[in-house]
Short mmCIF file of C-alpha atoms and ligand atoms in Angstrom, two decimals:
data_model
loop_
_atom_site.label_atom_id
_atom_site.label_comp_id
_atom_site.label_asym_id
_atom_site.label_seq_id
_atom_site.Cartn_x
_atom_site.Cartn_y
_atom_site.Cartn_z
CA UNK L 1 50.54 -2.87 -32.46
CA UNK L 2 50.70 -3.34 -28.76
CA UNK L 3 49.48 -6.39 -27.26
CA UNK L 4 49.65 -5.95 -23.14
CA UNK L 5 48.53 -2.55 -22.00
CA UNK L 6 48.28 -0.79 -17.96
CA UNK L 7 45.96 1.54 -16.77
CA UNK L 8 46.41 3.46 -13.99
CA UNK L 9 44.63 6.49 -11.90
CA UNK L 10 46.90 9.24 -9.30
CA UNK L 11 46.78 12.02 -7.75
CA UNK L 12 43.24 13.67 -6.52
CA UNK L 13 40.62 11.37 -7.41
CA UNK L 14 37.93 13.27 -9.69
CA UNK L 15 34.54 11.95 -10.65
CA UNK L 16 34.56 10.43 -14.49
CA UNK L 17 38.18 8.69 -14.04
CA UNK L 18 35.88 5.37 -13.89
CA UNK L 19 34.52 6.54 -17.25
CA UNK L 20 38.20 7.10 -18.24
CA UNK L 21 39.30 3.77 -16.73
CA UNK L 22 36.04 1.57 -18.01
CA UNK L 23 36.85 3.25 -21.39
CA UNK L 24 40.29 2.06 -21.77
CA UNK L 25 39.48 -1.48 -20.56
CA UNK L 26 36.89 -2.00 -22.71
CA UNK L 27 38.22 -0.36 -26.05
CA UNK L 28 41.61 -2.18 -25.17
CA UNK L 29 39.89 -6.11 -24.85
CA UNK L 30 37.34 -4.83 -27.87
CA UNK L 31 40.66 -4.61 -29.85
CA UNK L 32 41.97 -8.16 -28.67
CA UNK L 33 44.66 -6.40 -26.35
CA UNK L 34 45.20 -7.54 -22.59
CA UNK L 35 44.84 -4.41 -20.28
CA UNK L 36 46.27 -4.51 -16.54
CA UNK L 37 44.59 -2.99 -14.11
CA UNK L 38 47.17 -1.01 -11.76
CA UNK L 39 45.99 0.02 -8.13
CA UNK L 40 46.56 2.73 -6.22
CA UNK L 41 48.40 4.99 -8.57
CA UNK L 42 52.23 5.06 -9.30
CA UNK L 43 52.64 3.70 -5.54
CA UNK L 44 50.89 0.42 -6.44
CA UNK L 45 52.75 0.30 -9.53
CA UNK L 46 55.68 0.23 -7.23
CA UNK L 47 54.29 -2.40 -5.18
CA UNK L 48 53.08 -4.57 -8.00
CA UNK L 49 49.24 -4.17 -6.87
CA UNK L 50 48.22 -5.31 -9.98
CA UNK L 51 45.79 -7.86 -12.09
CA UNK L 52 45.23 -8.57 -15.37
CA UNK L 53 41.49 -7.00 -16.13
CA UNK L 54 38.14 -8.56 -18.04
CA UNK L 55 35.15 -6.53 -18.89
CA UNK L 56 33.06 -7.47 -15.99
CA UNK L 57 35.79 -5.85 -13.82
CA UNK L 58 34.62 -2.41 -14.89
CA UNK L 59 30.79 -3.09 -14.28
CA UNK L 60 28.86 -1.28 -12.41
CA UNK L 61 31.67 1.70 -12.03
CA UNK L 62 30.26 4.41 -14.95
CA UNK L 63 28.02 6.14 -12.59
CA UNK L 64 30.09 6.30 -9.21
CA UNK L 65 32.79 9.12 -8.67
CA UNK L 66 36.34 8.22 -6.85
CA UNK L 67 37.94 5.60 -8.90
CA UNK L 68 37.78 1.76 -8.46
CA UNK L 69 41.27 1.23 -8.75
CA UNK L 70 42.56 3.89 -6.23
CA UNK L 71 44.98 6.42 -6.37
CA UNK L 72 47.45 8.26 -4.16
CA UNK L 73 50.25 10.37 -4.20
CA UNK L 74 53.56 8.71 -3.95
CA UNK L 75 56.90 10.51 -3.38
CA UNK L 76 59.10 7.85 -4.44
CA UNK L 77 57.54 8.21 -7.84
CA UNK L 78 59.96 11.92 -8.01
CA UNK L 79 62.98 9.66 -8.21
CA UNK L 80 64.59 8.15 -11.19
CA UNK L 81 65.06 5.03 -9.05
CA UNK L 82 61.65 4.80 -8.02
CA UNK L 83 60.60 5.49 -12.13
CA UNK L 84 63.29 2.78 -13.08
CA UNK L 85 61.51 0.02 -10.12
CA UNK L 86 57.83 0.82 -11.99
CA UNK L 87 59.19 0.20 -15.33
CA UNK L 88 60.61 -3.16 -14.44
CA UNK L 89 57.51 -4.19 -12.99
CA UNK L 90 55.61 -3.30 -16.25
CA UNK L 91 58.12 -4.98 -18.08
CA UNK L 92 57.94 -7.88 -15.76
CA UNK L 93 54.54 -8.55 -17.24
CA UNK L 94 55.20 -8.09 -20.48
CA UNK L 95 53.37 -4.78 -20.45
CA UNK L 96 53.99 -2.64 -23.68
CA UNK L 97 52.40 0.83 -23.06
CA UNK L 98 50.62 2.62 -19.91
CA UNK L 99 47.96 5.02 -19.97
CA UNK L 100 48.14 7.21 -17.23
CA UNK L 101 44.81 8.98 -15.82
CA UNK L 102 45.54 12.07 -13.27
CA UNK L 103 46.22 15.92 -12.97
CA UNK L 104 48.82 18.06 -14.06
CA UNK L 105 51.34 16.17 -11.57
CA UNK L 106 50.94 12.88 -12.79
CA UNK L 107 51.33 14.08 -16.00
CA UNK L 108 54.62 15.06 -15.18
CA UNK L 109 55.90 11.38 -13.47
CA UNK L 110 54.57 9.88 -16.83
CA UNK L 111 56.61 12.33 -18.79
CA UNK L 112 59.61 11.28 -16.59
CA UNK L 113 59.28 8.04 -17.21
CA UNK L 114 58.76 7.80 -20.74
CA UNK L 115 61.92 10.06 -21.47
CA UNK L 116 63.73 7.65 -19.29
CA UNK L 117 62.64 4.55 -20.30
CA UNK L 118 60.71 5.04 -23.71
CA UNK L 119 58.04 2.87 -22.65
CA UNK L 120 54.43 4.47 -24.59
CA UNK L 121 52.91 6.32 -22.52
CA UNK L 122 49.04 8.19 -23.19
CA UNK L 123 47.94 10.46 -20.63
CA UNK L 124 44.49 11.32 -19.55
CA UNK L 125 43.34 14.66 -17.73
CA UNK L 126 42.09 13.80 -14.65
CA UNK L 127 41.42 16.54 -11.71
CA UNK L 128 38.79 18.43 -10.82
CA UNK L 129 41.13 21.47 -11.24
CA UNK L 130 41.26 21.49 -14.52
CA UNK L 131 44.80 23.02 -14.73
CA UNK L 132 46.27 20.88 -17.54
CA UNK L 133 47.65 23.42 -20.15
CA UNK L 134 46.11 22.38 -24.03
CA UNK L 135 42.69 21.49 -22.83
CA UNK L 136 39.71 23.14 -21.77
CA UNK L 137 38.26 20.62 -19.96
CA UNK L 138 39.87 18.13 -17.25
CA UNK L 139 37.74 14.83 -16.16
CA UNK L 140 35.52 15.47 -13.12
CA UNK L 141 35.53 19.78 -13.40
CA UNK L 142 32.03 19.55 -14.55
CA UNK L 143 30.79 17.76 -11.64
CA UNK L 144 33.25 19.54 -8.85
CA UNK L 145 31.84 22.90 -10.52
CA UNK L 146 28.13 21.32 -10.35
CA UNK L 147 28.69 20.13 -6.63
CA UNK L 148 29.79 23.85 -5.76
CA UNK L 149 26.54 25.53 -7.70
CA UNK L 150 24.52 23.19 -5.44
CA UNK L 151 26.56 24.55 -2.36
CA UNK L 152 26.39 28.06 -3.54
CA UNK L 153 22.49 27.95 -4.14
CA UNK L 154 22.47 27.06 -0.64
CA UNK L 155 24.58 29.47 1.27
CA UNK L 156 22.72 32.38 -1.16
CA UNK L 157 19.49 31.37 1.00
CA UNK L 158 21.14 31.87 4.61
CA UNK L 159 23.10 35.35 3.55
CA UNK L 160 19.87 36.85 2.07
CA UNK L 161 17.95 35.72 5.41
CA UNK L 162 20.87 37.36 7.89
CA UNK L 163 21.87 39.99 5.39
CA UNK L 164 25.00 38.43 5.38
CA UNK L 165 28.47 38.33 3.95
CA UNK L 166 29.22 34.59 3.07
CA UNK L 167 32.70 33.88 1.75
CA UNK L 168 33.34 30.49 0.18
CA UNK L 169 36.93 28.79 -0.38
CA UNK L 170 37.05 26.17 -3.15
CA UNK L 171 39.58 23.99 -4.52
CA UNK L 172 41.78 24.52 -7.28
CA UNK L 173 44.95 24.37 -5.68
CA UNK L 174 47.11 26.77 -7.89
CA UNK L 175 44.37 27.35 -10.42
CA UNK L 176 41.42 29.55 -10.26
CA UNK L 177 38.38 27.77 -13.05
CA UNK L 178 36.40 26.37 -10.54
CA UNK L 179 35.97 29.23 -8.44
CA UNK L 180 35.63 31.38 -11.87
CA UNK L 181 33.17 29.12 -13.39
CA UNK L 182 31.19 28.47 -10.10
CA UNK L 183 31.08 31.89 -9.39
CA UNK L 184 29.91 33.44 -12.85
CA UNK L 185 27.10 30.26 -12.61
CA UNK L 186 26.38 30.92 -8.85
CA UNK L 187 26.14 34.90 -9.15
CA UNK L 188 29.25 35.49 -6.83
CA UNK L 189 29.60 39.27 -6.23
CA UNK L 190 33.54 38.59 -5.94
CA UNK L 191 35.32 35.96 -7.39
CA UNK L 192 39.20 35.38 -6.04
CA UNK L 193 41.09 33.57 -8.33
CA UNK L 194 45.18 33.10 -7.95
CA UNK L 195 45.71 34.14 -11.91
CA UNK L 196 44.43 37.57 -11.26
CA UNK L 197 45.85 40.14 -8.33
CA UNK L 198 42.53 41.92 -6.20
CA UNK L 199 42.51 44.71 -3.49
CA UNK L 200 40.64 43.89 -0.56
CA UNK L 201 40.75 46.86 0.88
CA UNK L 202 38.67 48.40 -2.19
CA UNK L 203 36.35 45.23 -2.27
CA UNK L 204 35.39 45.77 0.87
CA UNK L 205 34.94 49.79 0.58
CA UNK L 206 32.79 48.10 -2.50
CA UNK L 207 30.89 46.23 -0.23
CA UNK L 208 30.24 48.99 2.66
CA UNK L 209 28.99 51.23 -0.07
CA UNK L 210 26.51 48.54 -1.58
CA UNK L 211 25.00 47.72 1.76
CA UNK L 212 24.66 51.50 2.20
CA UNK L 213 22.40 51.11 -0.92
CA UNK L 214 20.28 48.64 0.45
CA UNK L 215 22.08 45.65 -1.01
CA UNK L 216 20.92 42.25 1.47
CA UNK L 217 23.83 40.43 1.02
CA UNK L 218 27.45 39.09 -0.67
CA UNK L 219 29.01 36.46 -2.07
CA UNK L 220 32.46 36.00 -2.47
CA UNK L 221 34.02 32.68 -4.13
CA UNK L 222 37.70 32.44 -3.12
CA UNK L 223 39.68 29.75 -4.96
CA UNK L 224 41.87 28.08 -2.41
CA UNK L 225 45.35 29.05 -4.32
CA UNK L 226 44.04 32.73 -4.07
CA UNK L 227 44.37 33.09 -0.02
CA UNK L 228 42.82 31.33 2.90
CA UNK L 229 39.00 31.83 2.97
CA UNK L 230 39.16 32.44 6.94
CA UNK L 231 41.21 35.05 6.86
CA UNK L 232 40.19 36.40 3.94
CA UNK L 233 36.16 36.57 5.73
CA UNK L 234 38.35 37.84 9.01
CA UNK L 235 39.61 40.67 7.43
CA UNK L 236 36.22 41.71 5.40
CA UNK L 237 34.28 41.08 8.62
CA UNK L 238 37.03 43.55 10.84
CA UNK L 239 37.04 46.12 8.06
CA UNK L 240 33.30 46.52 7.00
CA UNK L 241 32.32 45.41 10.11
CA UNK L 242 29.65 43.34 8.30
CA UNK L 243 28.19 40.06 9.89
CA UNK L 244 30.20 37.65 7.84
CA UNK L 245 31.08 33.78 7.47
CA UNK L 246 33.10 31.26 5.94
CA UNK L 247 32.35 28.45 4.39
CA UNK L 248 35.51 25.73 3.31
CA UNK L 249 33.54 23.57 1.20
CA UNK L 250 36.84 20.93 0.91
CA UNK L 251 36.79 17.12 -0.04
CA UNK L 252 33.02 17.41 -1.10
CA UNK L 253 33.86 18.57 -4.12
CA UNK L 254 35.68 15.69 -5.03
CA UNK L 255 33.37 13.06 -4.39
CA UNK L 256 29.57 12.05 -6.22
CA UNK L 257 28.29 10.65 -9.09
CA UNK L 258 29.93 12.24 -12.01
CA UNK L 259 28.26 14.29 -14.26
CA UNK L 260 26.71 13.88 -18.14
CA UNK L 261 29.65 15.68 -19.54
CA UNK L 262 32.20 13.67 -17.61
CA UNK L 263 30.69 10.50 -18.29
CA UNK L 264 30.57 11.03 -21.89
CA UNK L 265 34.04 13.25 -22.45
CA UNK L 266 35.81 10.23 -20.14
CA UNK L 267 34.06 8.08 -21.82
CA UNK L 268 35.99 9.40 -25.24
CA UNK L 269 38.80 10.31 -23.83
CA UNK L 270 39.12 6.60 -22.61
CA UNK L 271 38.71 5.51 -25.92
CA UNK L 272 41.23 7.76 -27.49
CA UNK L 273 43.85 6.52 -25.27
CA UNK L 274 43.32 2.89 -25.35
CA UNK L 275 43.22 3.41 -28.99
CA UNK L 276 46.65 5.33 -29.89
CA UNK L 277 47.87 3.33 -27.20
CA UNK L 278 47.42 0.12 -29.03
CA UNK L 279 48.45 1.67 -32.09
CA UNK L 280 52.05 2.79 -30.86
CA UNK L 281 51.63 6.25 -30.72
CA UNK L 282 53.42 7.80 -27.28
CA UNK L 283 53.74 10.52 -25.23
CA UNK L 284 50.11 12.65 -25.62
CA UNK L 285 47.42 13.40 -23.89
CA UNK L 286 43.85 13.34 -24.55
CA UNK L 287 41.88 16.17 -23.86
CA UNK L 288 39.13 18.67 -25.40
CA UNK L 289 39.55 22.00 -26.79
CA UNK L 290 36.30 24.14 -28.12
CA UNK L 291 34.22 20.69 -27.32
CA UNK L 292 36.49 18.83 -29.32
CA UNK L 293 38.96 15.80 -28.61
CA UNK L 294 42.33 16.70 -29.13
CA UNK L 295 45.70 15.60 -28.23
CA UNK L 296 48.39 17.40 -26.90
CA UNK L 297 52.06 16.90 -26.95
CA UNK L 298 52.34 15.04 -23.14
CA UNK L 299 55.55 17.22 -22.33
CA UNK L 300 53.99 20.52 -23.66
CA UNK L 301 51.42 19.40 -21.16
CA UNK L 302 53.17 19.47 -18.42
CA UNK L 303 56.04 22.30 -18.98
CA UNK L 304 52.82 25.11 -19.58
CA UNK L 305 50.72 26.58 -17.33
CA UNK L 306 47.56 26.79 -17.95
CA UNK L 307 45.99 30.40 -18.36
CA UNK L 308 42.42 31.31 -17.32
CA UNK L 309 40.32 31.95 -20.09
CA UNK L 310 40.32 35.81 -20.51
CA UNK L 311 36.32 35.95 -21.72
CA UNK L 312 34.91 34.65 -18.68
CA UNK L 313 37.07 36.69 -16.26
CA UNK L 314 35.69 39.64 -18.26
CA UNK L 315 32.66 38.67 -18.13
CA UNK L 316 32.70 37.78 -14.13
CA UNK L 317 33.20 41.35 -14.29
CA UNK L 318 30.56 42.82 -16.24
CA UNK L 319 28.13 40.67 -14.75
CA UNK L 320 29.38 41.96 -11.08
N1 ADP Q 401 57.60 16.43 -10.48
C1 ADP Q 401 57.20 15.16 -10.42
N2 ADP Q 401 58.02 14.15 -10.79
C2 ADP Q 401 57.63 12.87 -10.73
N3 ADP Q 401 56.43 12.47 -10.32
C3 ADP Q 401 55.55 13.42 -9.94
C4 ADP Q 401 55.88 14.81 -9.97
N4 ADP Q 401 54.82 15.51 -9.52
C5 ADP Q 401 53.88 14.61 -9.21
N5 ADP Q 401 54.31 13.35 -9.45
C6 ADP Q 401 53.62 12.09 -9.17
O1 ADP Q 401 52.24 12.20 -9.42
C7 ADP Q 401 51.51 12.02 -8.20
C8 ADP Q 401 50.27 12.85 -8.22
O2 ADP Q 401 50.61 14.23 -8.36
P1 ADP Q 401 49.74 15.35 -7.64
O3 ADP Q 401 50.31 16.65 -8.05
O4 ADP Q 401 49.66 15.04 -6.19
O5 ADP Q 401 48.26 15.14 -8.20
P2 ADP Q 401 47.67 15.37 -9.67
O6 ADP Q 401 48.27 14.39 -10.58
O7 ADP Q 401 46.21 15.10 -9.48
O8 ADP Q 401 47.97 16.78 -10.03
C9 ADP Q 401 52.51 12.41 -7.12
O9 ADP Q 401 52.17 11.86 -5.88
C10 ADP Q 401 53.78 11.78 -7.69
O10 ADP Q 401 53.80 10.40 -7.49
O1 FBP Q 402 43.10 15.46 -1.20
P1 FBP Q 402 44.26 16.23 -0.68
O2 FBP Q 402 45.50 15.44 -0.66
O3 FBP Q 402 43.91 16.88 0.60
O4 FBP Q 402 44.57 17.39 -1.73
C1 FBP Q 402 43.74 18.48 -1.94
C2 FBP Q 402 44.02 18.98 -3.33
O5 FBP Q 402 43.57 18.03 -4.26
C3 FBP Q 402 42.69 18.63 -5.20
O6 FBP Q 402 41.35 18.39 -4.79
C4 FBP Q 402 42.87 18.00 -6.54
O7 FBP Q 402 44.18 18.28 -6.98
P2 FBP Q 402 45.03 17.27 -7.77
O8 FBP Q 402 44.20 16.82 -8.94
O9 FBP Q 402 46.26 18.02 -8.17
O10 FBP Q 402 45.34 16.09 -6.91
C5 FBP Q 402 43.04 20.12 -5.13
O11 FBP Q 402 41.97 20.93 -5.59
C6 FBP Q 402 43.35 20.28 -3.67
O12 FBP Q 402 44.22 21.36 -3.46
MG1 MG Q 403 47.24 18.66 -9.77
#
């Protein structure tokens, strides 16, 4: 049994990693185990921003997106030295174990360290990207995919009115789900996803010929890794010489009150950690997997890529 425990958030903030956080804190003093609090990611970790946490600090936190802690990217975090300096300061404190809430590349500095120092480490999926290879489901997608719906509803009222073409970039960085999922939801005619090559020469043939047929307008859902939405809408608008825009939808869909499903799955998630934390256990991750909790081997995590899910690019397909 552990008796000192450290939480800490990195990388892109993503609405639920409150959840996440408030989970771990709570489970951890419900167990009679101190939890630190660490802010501003790995970086804070390396400048010993840290305090030693009691319920109340996680009040009031469940239903706002970011995180409370703060995160940030840190380069010095990619060096052994800079891995060594954040295990002393843990150790410093007596601290046992660290749960680590972020995406796919904090994942991988929390794999680093624990093979260098053996310190326990749980991880916890936390991007709106969801690219972390074992689970389904990463802690904020729901939301970031809900913000984009809203912002897709939207855009579908000023293309029908012009009879335009609207293209939309989203985020994912080097992973296509949100533009998949917000796409199939939001009734995208294309969907551009980096996991799957497209033709834009035929899509926009495609789209000459279905204005020909009286079609009022297009939507096309570009996922950021998949090409630049600007010149992406440049080229369609050159080529089919149809009145088109762009729309970069960007840190929006980072931000807001997280959603049902994240507040609940963090919520577990949280739990799970704090839990095998305590208990010993090292080197997993939480996640879900066909709406179940699961845990994944934290270096399998991080040395697969996750593949889009073949059933809904089919069906983005059929239903195009
Ligand atoms: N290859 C790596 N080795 C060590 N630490 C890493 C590595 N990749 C990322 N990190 C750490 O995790 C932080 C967050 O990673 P990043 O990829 O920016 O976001 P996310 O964790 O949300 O995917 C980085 O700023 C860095 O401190
Ligand atoms: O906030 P920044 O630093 O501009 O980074 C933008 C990137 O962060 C994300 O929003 C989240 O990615 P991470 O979870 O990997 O940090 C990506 O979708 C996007 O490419
Ligand atoms: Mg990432």
């Amino acid at each position: 049994m552990l008796k000192s425990i450290a939480v800490l958030t990195s990388g892109g903030d993503s609405p639920g990693m409150n959840a996440a956080a408030r989970a771990v804190v709570r489970t951890a003093l419900y167990e009679g185990v101190k939890v630190w609090g660490i802010r501003g990611g790995y970086h804070g970790l390396l400048e010993e921003d840290m305090f030693e946490m009691k319920s109340r600090d996680v009040s009031d936190i469940i239903q706002r997106g970011g995180t409370f802690l703060g995160t940030a990217r840190c380069k010095r975090w990619k060096t052994p030295e800079g891995r060594m300096m954040g295990y002393k300061h843990l150790t410093d404190r007596g601290i046992e174990g660290l749960c680590v809430i972020g995406g796919d590349g904090s994942l991988r500095g929390a794999s680093l360290l624990s093979k260098e120092t053996g310190i326990p480490i749980v991880g916890l999926p936390g991007t709106i990207d969801n690219d972390v290879w074992g689970s389904d489901y990463t802690i904020g997608c729901d939301t970031a995919a809900n913000t984009i719906i809203d912002a897709i509803n939207k855009l579908r009222d000023t293309a029908s009115a012009h009879r335009r073409v609207i293209v939309l970039e989203v985020m994912g960085r080097n992973c296509g789900w949100l533009a998949l999922v917000s796409g199939i939801s939001g009734g995208a005619e294309y969907i551009l996803v980096p996991e799957e090559e497209y033709n834009l020469d035929e899509i926009c043939d495609n789209m000459t010929e279905a204005y020909k047929k009286g079609k009022r307008y297009i939507l096309v859902v570009v996922a950021e890794g998949a090409g630049s939405g600007q010149e992406i809408g440049q080229y369609i608008a050159e080529k089919t010489q149809l009145d088109t825009r762009v729309s970069v939808l960007g840190h929006i869909q980072r931000g807001g009150s997280p959603s049902v499903i994240d507040r609940v799955r963090a919520s577990q998630l949280g739990e799970q950690a704090a839990l095998a934390l305590i208990s010993g256990l090292s080197d997993i991750v939480f996640g879900y997997s066909k709406g179940r909790v699961v845990s994944i081997d934290l270096h399998d995590a991080v040395n697969n890529k996750k593949i889009l899910d073949p059933d809904y690019l089919h069906l983005a397909k059929v239903l195009f």
